[in-house]
PDB file of C-alpha atoms in Angstrom:
ATOM      1  CA  MET A 143      38.892 181.189  57.724  1.00  0.00           C
ATOM      2  CA  SER A 144      35.045 179.153  57.852  1.00  0.00           C
ATOM      3  CA  ASN A 145      37.229 175.865  57.229  1.00  0.00           C
ATOM      4  CA  LEU A 146      39.757 176.444  60.277  1.00  0.00           C
ATOM      5  CA  GLY A 147      36.857 177.396  61.950  1.00  0.00           C
ATOM      6  CA  GLN A 148      34.685 174.872  61.300  1.00  0.00           C
ATOM      7  CA  PHE A 149      37.992 172.484  61.926  1.00  0.00           C
ATOM      8  CA  ASP A 150      37.915 174.251  64.978  1.00  0.00           C
ATOM      9  CA  SER A 151      34.554 173.104  65.946  1.00  0.00           C
ATOM     10  CA  ASP A 152      35.342 169.809  65.026  1.00  0.00           C
ATOM     11  CA  PHE A 153      38.485 169.379  66.932  1.00  0.00           C
ATOM     12  CA  TYR A 154      36.984 170.220  70.609  1.00  0.00           C
ATOM     13  CA  GLN A 155      33.762 168.266  69.864  1.00  0.00           C
ATOM     14  CA  SER A 156      33.086 165.721  73.063  1.00  0.00           C
ATOM     15  CA  ASN A 157      30.341 164.665  74.924  1.00  0.00           C
ATOM     16  CA  TYR A 158      31.384 166.153  79.080  1.00  0.00           C
ATOM     17  CA  THR A 159      28.864 169.097  79.319  1.00  0.00           C
ATOM     18  CA  ILE A 160      28.492 171.565  82.698  1.00  0.00           C
ATOM     19  CA  ASP A 161      25.565 168.936  84.202  1.00  0.00           C
ATOM     20  CA  ASN A 162      27.959 165.551  84.225  1.00  0.00           C
ATOM     21  CA  GLN A 163      30.952 167.900  85.782  1.00  0.00           C
ATOM     22  CA  GLU A 164      28.394 169.042  88.582  1.00  0.00           C
ATOM     23  CA  HIS A 165      27.223 165.105  89.435  1.00  0.00           C
ATOM     24  CA  THR A 166      30.966 163.594  89.558  1.00  0.00           C
ATOM     25  CA  TYR A 167      31.777 166.540  92.844  1.00  0.00           C
ATOM     26  CA  ASN A 168      28.265 165.910  94.105  1.00  0.00           C
ATOM     27  CA  ASP A 169      29.357 162.289  94.180  1.00  0.00           C
ATOM     28  CA  PHE A 170      32.900 163.437  95.614  1.00  0.00           C
ATOM     29  CA  ASN A 171      30.702 164.880  97.828  1.00  0.00           C
ATOM     30  CA  ALA A 172      29.064 162.292  99.077  1.00  0.00           C
ATOM     31  CA  CYS A 173      31.916 160.203  99.347  1.00  0.00           C
ATOM     32  CA  GLY A 174      33.390 162.074 101.506  1.00  0.00           C
ATOM     33  CA  ASN A 175      30.865 162.681 104.181  1.00  0.00           C
ATOM     34  CA  LEU A 176      30.300 158.881 104.129  1.00  0.00           C
ATOM     35  CA  TYR A 177      34.238 158.263 104.767  1.00  0.00           C
ATOM     36  CA  GLY A 178      33.425 161.448 107.759  1.00  0.00           C
ATOM     37  CA  SER A 179      30.383 159.259 109.166  1.00  0.00           C
ATOM     38  CA  GLY A 180      32.605 156.111 109.488  1.00  0.00           C
ATOM     39  CA  LYS A 181      35.193 157.864 111.206  1.00  0.00           C
ATOM     40  CA  GLN A 182      32.980 158.571 113.487  1.00  0.00           C
ATOM     41  CA  GLN A 183      30.992 155.745 114.346  1.00  0.00           C
ATOM     42  CA  ALA A 184      34.528 154.486 115.311  1.00  0.00           C
ATOM     43  CA  SER A 185      35.744 157.148 117.174  1.00  0.00           C
ATOM     44  CA  GLU A 186      32.076 156.164 119.376  1.00  0.00           C
ATOM     45  CA  GLN A 187      32.556 153.402 119.949  1.00  0.00           C
ATOM     46  CA  PRO A 188      32.972 152.294 124.096  1.00  0.00           C
ATOM     47  CA  GLN A 189      35.960 151.287 124.956  1.00  0.00           C
ATOM     48  CA  PRO A 190      36.684 147.752 126.499  1.00  0.00           C
ATOM     49  CA  ALA A 191      36.183 146.944 130.527  1.00  0.00           C
ATOM     50  CA  PHE A 192      39.669 147.366 132.266  1.00  0.00           C
ATOM     51  CA  VAL A 193      41.212 143.573 132.271  1.00  0.00           C
ATOM     52  CA  PRO A 194      43.126 142.955 134.824  1.00  0.00           C
ATOM     53  CA  ALA A 195      46.946 142.212 134.301  1.00  0.00           C
ATOM     54  CA  GLU A 196      47.329 138.647 136.403  1.00  0.00           C
ATOM     55  CA  MET A 197      44.791 137.843 133.095  1.00  0.00           C
ATOM     56  CA  LEU A 198      46.726 139.653 130.556  1.00  0.00           C
ATOM     57  CA  VAL A 199      49.846 136.899 131.782  1.00  0.00           C
ATOM     58  CA  SER A 200      49.028 133.481 131.937  1.00  0.00           C
ATOM     59  CA  SER A 201      51.066 131.568 135.077  1.00  0.00           C
ATOM     60  CA  GLY A 202      51.062 128.232 133.931  1.00  0.00           C
ATOM     61  CA  TYR A 203      54.761 129.291 131.763  1.00  0.00           C
ATOM     62  CA  SER A 204      56.846 130.390 134.250  1.00  0.00           C
ATOM     63  CA  GLY A 205      60.293 130.445 131.901  1.00  0.00           C
ATOM     64  CA  GLN A 206      61.913 132.040 128.758  1.00  0.00           C
ATOM     65  CA  PHE A 207      60.837 132.088 125.540  1.00  0.00           C
ATOM     66  CA  PHE A 208      62.280 130.916 122.608  1.00  0.00           C
ATOM     67  CA  GLN A 209      65.944 130.466 125.778  1.00  0.00           C
ATOM     68  CA  PRO A 210      66.016 126.712 126.452  1.00  0.00           C
ATOM     69  CA  ALA A 211      67.274 125.923 130.118  1.00  0.00           C
ATOM     70  CA  SER A 212      70.906 124.241 129.806  1.00  0.00           C
ATOM     71  CA  ASN A 213      73.005 121.428 131.434  1.00  0.00           C
ATOM     72  CA  GLN A 214      76.171 123.938 132.691  1.00  0.00           C
ATOM     73  CA  ASP A 215      78.730 120.835 133.737  1.00  0.00           C
ATOM     74  CA  TYR A 216      77.516 120.231 129.695  1.00  0.00           C
ATOM     75  CA  TYR A 217      78.960 122.518 127.945  1.00  0.00           C
ATOM     76  CA  SER A 218      81.247 123.482 131.530  1.00  0.00           C
ATOM     77  CA  PRO A 219      85.189 123.008 129.909  1.00  0.00           C
ATOM     78  CA  SER A 220      86.574 120.501 133.354  1.00  0.00           C
ATOM     79  CA  SER A 221      84.229 117.809 131.356  1.00  0.00           C
ATOM     80  CA  TYR A 222      86.636 117.646 128.230  1.00  0.00           C
ATOM     81  CA  VAL A 223      89.566 118.150 130.545  1.00  0.00           C
ATOM     82  CA  ASP A 224      88.159 115.225 132.229  1.00  0.00           C
ATOM     83  CA  SER A 225      87.668 113.695 129.044  1.00  0.00           C
ATOM     84  CA  PHE A 226      91.465 113.834 127.613  1.00  0.00           C
ATOM     85  CA  ASP A 227      92.966 113.336 131.468  1.00  0.00           C
ATOM     86  CA  GLU A 228      91.131 109.708 131.151  1.00  0.00           C
ATOM     87  CA  GLU A 229      92.574 109.082 127.434  1.00  0.00           C
ATOM     88  CA  PRO A 230      95.545 106.545 127.632  1.00  0.00           C
ATOM     89  CA  PRO A 231      98.827 107.527 125.959  1.00  0.00           C
ATOM     90  CA  LEU A 232      99.809 107.108 122.686  1.00  0.00           C
ATOM     91  CA  LEU A 233     102.351 104.782 122.811  1.00  0.00           C
ATOM     92  CA  GLU A 234     100.222 102.601 124.701  1.00  0.00           C
ATOM     93  CA  GLU A 235      97.009 103.063 122.532  1.00  0.00           C
ATOM     94  CA  LEU A 236      99.791 101.428 118.759  1.00  0.00           C
ATOM     95  CA  GLY A 237     100.577  98.187 121.504  1.00  0.00           C
ATOM     96  CA  ILE A 238     104.607 100.154 122.619  1.00  0.00           C
ATOM     97  CA  ASN A 239     105.587  99.531 125.763  1.00  0.00           C
ATOM     98  CA  PHE A 240     109.052 100.186 126.048  1.00  0.00           C
ATOM     99  CA  ASP A 241     109.428  98.895 129.752  1.00  0.00           C
ATOM    100  CA  HIS A 242     107.967  95.490 128.128  1.00  0.00           C
ATOM    101  CA  ILE A 243     110.225  95.694 124.990  1.00  0.00           C
ATOM    102  CA  TRP A 244     112.947  96.643 127.711  1.00  0.00           C
ATOM    103  CA  GLN A 245     112.573  93.737 129.862  1.00  0.00           C
ATOM    104  CA  LYS A 246     112.018  91.438 126.710  1.00  0.00           C
ATOM    105  CA  THR A 247     115.720  92.332 125.633  1.00  0.00           C
ATOM    106  CA  LEU A 248     117.124  91.549 129.141  1.00  0.00           C
ATOM    107  CA  THR A 249     115.273  88.049 129.047  1.00  0.00           C
ATOM    108  CA  VAL A 250     116.764  87.331 125.476  1.00  0.00           C
ATOM    109  CA  LEU A 251     120.536  88.449 126.448  1.00  0.00           C
ATOM    110  CA  ASN A 252     120.503  85.958 129.758  1.00  0.00           C
ATOM    111  CA  PRO A 253     119.195  82.895 128.317  1.00  0.00           C
ATOM    112  CA  MET A 254     119.278  81.864 132.290  1.00  0.00           C
ATOM    113  CA  LYS A 255     117.319  84.295 133.289  1.00  0.00           C
ATOM    114  CA  PRO A 256     113.351  83.153 133.718  1.00  0.00           C
ATOM    115  CA  ALA A 257     110.726  83.902 130.999  1.00  0.00           C
ATOM    116  CA  ASP A 258     107.389  86.304 131.809  1.00  0.00           C
ATOM    117  CA  GLY A 259     105.160  84.731 129.695  1.00  0.00           C
ATOM    118  CA  SER A 260     102.498  87.135 130.455  1.00  0.00           C
ATOM    119  CA  ILE A 261     104.764  89.193 128.642  1.00  0.00           C
ATOM    120  CA  MET A 262     106.141  86.986 126.136  1.00  0.00           C
ATOM    121  CA  ASN A 263     102.952  86.312 125.736  1.00  0.00           C
ATOM    122  CA  GLU A 264     102.037  89.812 123.689  1.00  0.00           C
ATOM    123  CA  THR A 265     101.803  91.157 119.852  1.00  0.00           C
ATOM    124  CA  ASP A 266     104.498  93.173 119.706  1.00  0.00           C
ATOM    125  CA  LEU A 267     106.384  93.558 116.818  1.00  0.00           C
ATOM    126  CA  THR A 268     108.490  96.833 117.279  1.00  0.00           C
ATOM    127  CA  GLY A 269     111.395  95.485 118.719  1.00  0.00           C
ATOM    128  CA  PRO A 270     111.121  92.517 116.369  1.00  0.00           C
ATOM    129  CA  VAL A 271     111.081  95.082 113.115  1.00  0.00           C
ATOM    130  CA  LEU A 272     114.290  97.215 114.857  1.00  0.00           C
ATOM    131  CA  PHE A 273     116.192  94.663 115.279  1.00  0.00           C
ATOM    132  CA  CYS A 274     115.497  93.062 111.805  1.00  0.00           C
ATOM    133  CA  MET A 275     116.414  96.151 110.723  1.00  0.00           C
ATOM    134  CA  ALA A 276     119.715  96.383 112.119  1.00  0.00           C
ATOM    135  CA  LEU A 277     120.644  92.973 110.777  1.00  0.00           C
ATOM    136  CA  GLY A 278     120.460  94.015 107.708  1.00  0.00           C
ATOM    137  CA  ALA A 279     122.621  97.489 108.250  1.00  0.00           C
ATOM    138  CA  THR A 280     124.855  96.322 109.569  1.00  0.00           C
ATOM    139  CA  LEU A 281     125.603  93.238 106.944  1.00  0.00           C
ATOM    140  CA  LEU A 282     125.021  96.491 104.940  1.00  0.00           C
ATOM    141  CA  LEU A 283     128.810  98.320 106.943  1.00  0.00           C
ATOM    142  CA  ALA A 284     130.248  95.025 105.913  1.00  0.00           C
ATOM    143  CA  GLY A 285     129.265  95.093 102.273  1.00  0.00           C
ATOM    144  CA  LYS A 286     126.278  92.551 102.375  1.00  0.00           C
ATOM    145  CA  VAL A 287     123.242  93.915 100.623  1.00  0.00           C
ATOM    146  CA  GLN A 288     120.956  91.075 102.096  1.00  0.00           C
ATOM    147  CA  PHE A 289     117.680  92.948 103.247  1.00  0.00           C
ATOM    148  CA  GLY A 290     115.595  90.669 100.986  1.00  0.00           C
ATOM    149  CA  TYR A 291     116.746  87.898 101.949  1.00  0.00           C
ATOM    150  CA  VAL A 292     116.282  88.649 105.500  1.00  0.00           C
ATOM    151  CA  TYR A 293     113.437  89.804 106.000  1.00  0.00           C
ATOM    152  CA  GLY A 294     112.406  86.249 103.339  1.00  0.00           C
ATOM    153  CA  VAL A 295     113.903  84.044 105.757  1.00  0.00           C
ATOM    154  CA  SER A 296     112.476  85.833 108.720  1.00  0.00           C
ATOM    155  CA  ALA A 297     108.814  85.485 107.974  1.00  0.00           C
ATOM    156  CA  VAL A 298     109.067  81.665 106.163  1.00  0.00           C
ATOM    157  CA  GLY A 299     111.041  80.426 109.656  1.00  0.00           C
ATOM    158  CA  CYS A 300     108.175  82.504 111.850  1.00  0.00           C
ATOM    159  CA  LEU A 301     105.369  80.511 109.437  1.00  0.00           C
ATOM    160  CA  GLY A 302     106.843  76.822 109.764  1.00  0.00           C
ATOM    161  CA  ILE A 303     107.426  78.130 113.031  1.00  0.00           C
ATOM    162  CA  HIS A 304     104.081  79.434 114.307  1.00  0.00           C
ATOM    163  CA  ALA A 305     102.579  75.595 112.390  1.00  0.00           C
ATOM    164  CA  LEU A 306     104.967  74.041 114.773  1.00  0.00           C
ATOM    165  CA  LEU A 307     103.773  74.591 117.672  1.00  0.00           C
ATOM    166  CA  ASN A 308     100.181  74.358 116.925  1.00  0.00           C
ATOM    167  CA  LEU A 309     100.809  70.387 116.390  1.00  0.00           C
ATOM    168  CA  MET A 310     102.992  70.638 120.018  1.00  0.00           C
ATOM    169  CA  SER A 311     100.793  72.387 122.257  1.00  0.00           C
ATOM    170  CA  SER A 312      97.158  72.517 123.505  1.00  0.00           C
ATOM    171  CA  ALA A 313      96.389  76.109 123.916  1.00  0.00           C
ATOM    172  CA  GLY A 314      97.650  77.553 120.116  1.00  0.00           C
ATOM    173  CA  VAL A 315      99.419  80.751 119.457  1.00  0.00           C
ATOM    174  CA  SER A 316      99.068  83.489 117.699  1.00  0.00           C
ATOM    175  CA  CYS A 317     101.599  83.888 114.368  1.00  0.00           C
ATOM    176  CA  GLY A 318     102.496  87.658 115.568  1.00  0.00           C
ATOM    177  CA  CYS A 319     103.599  86.282 119.345  1.00  0.00           C
ATOM    178  CA  VAL A 320     106.062  84.148 117.327  1.00  0.00           C
ATOM    179  CA  ALA A 321     107.047  87.143 115.001  1.00  0.00           C
ATOM    180  CA  SER A 322     107.212  88.236 118.256  1.00  0.00           C
ATOM    181  CA  VAL A 323     109.457  86.322 120.428  1.00  0.00           C
ATOM    182  CA  LEU A 324     112.095  84.616 117.224  1.00  0.00           C
ATOM    183  CA  GLY A 325     112.336  88.675 116.170  1.00  0.00           C
ATOM    184  CA  TYR A 326     113.513  89.324 119.598  1.00  0.00           C
ATOM    185  CA  CYS A 327     116.058  86.612 119.545  1.00  0.00           C
ATOM    186  CA  LEU A 328     117.638  88.022 116.594  1.00  0.00           C
ATOM    187  CA  LEU A 329     119.202  90.194 118.865  1.00  0.00           C
ATOM    188  CA  PRO A 330     122.618  87.567 119.257  1.00  0.00           C
ATOM    189  CA  MET A 331     122.546  87.208 115.054  1.00  0.00           C
ATOM    190  CA  VAL A 332     123.202  90.985 115.536  1.00  0.00           C
ATOM    191  CA  ILE A 333     125.746  91.340 117.665  1.00  0.00           C
ATOM    192  CA  LEU A 334     128.045  88.643 115.275  1.00  0.00           C
ATOM    193  CA  SER A 335     126.827  90.575 111.976  1.00  0.00           C
ATOM    194  CA  GLY A 336     128.606  93.656 114.027  1.00  0.00           C
ATOM    195  CA  CYS A 337     131.791  92.303 114.779  1.00  0.00           C
ATOM    196  CA  ALA A 338     131.570  91.230 111.128  1.00  0.00           C
ATOM    197  CA  VAL A 339     132.023  94.087 110.200  1.00  0.00           C
ATOM    198  CA  PHE A 340     135.097  95.091 112.151  1.00  0.00           C
ATOM    199  CA  PHE A 341     136.602  91.653 110.971  1.00  0.00           C
ATOM    200  CA  SER A 342     136.219  88.380 108.551  1.00  0.00           C
ATOM    201  CA  LEU A 343     134.008  85.481 109.813  1.00  0.00           C
ATOM    202  CA  GLN A 344     135.064  82.946 107.125  1.00  0.00           C
ATOM    203  CA  GLY A 345     137.810  80.609 109.523  1.00  0.00           C
ATOM    204  CA  ALA A 346     137.836  78.963 112.970  1.00  0.00           C
ATOM    205  CA  PHE A 347     137.342  81.757 114.679  1.00  0.00           C
ATOM    206  CA  GLY A 348     133.649  82.794 112.912  1.00  0.00           C
ATOM    207  CA  THR A 349     132.832  79.665 112.822  1.00  0.00           C
ATOM    208  CA  VAL A 350     133.157  78.931 116.572  1.00  0.00           C
ATOM    209  CA  SER A 351     130.872  82.196 117.104  1.00  0.00           C
ATOM    210  CA  ALA A 352     128.463  81.271 114.453  1.00  0.00           C
ATOM    211  CA  LEU A 353     127.658  77.782 115.997  1.00  0.00           C
ATOM    212  CA  VAL A 354     127.743  79.962 120.170  1.00  0.00           C
ATOM    213  CA  ILE A 355     125.365  82.710 118.592  1.00  0.00           C
ATOM    214  CA  THR A 356     123.192  79.997 117.000  1.00  0.00           C
ATOM    215  CA  GLY A 357     123.153  78.880 120.716  1.00  0.00           C
ATOM    216  CA  TRP A 358     121.935  81.519 121.769  1.00  0.00           C
ATOM    217  CA  CYS A 359     119.295  82.707 119.877  1.00  0.00           C
ATOM    218  CA  SER A 360     118.134  79.089 119.917  1.00  0.00           C
ATOM    219  CA  LEU A 361     118.128  78.163 123.096  1.00  0.00           C
ATOM    220  CA  SER A 362     116.213  81.998 123.960  1.00  0.00           C
ATOM    221  CA  ALA A 363     113.735  81.568 122.182  1.00  0.00           C
ATOM    222  CA  SER A 364     112.982  78.087 123.218  1.00  0.00           C
ATOM    223  CA  LYS A 365     112.790  79.395 126.698  1.00  0.00           C
ATOM    224  CA  ILE A 366     110.623  82.045 126.085  1.00  0.00           C
ATOM    225  CA  PHE A 367     108.282  79.886 123.979  1.00  0.00           C
ATOM    226  CA  MET A 368     108.574  76.629 126.982  1.00  0.00           C
ATOM    227  CA  SER A 369     107.584  79.607 129.301  1.00  0.00           C
ATOM    228  CA  ALA A 370     104.162  81.123 126.944  1.00  0.00           C
ATOM    229  CA  LEU A 371     102.605  78.703 126.292  1.00  0.00           C
ATOM    230  CA  ALA A 372     103.130  76.148 129.292  1.00  0.00           C
ATOM    231  CA  MET A 373     105.471  73.265 127.702  1.00  0.00           C
ATOM    232  CA  GLU A 374     107.171  72.027 130.026  1.00  0.00           C
ATOM    233  CA  GLY A 375     109.822  69.491 128.534  1.00  0.00           C
ATOM    234  CA  GLN A 376     109.746  69.767 125.116  1.00  0.00           C
ATOM    235  CA  GLN A 377     112.221  73.164 125.015  1.00  0.00           C
ATOM    236  CA  LEU A 378     115.060  70.437 122.676  1.00  0.00           C
ATOM    237  CA  LEU A 379     112.427  69.968 120.270  1.00  0.00           C
ATOM    238  CA  ILE A 380     111.369  73.471 119.924  1.00  0.00           C
ATOM    239  CA  ALA A 381     115.435  74.556 120.254  1.00  0.00           C
ATOM    240  CA  TYR A 382     115.630  72.379 117.724  1.00  0.00           C
ATOM    241  CA  PRO A 383     113.417  73.790 114.274  1.00  0.00           C
ATOM    242  CA  CYS A 384     114.864  77.402 116.215  1.00  0.00           C
ATOM    243  CA  ALA A 385     118.570  76.430 115.691  1.00  0.00           C
ATOM    244  CA  LEU A 386     117.422  75.454 112.025  1.00  0.00           C
ATOM    245  CA  LEU A 387     115.657  79.086 111.371  1.00  0.00           C
ATOM    246  CA  TYR A 388     119.057  80.811 113.386  1.00  0.00           C
ATOM    247  CA  GLY A 389     121.617  78.904 110.660  1.00  0.00           C
ATOM    248  CA  LEU A 390     120.437  80.313 108.165  1.00  0.00           C
ATOM    249  CA  PHE A 391     121.013  84.101 109.678  1.00  0.00           C
ATOM    250  CA  ALA A 392     124.158  83.039 110.609  1.00  0.00           C
ATOM    251  CA  LEU A 393     124.618  82.213 107.173  1.00  0.00           C
ATOM    252  CA  LEU A 394     124.591  85.165 106.285  1.00  0.00           C
ATOM    253  CA  THR A 395     126.134  86.738 108.968  1.00  0.00           C
ATOM    254  CA  ILE A 396     129.844  84.631 107.880  1.00  0.00           C
ATOM    255  CA  PHE A 397     129.235  84.662 103.993  1.00  0.00           C
TER     256      PHE A 397
END
């Protein structure tokens, strides 16, 4: 038992005494008094003087904060509607004018009709591409697969006529304009190729028809070139190389 009592006394032995507890309590009371006195002093501070409402609001700015002024005309839907109305049609932007295509077609079909130089000087390839495809399609219906020859002869012929016209004309001409005119004047050859679908052209009738169609195409092309390039008195000189070109298409159609 003596050993147990000695163990208890050693286990509970500490340096903390009652005097230390009283000292801590006194320090806590002192801090409380200090906090109370500070709160009382804050409550006893004098209130600020009265400030008029006009001085609290600045009179220099009369707008609204974080709300910039907006232009209603800029965001109005009518401006977008006007912009869409002013845009040209899609076909006009692509360079497709059906009225001009119809006028050029009528000019080719009627060799005696005077050509409008302002319209014929346009680079319009819609009609020529359609007529080349129509010529190849009619040849295909006649049992002749000649699409490569049609496109090849057309490309070489356009380059040759373009070089020749630039040498003969002082104004000069673009390759697109030459291709457009030669392509539109291919329409009579499409008619001849359509006739070859129903009956054979290898005979006297086919030969005469090929000569007439070749003269028709070359005459229309020379007339248009003369009007567009102001080459008065040179129609026969222009018609000869055009006749050679369209004669190749006639040979493809007959044979």
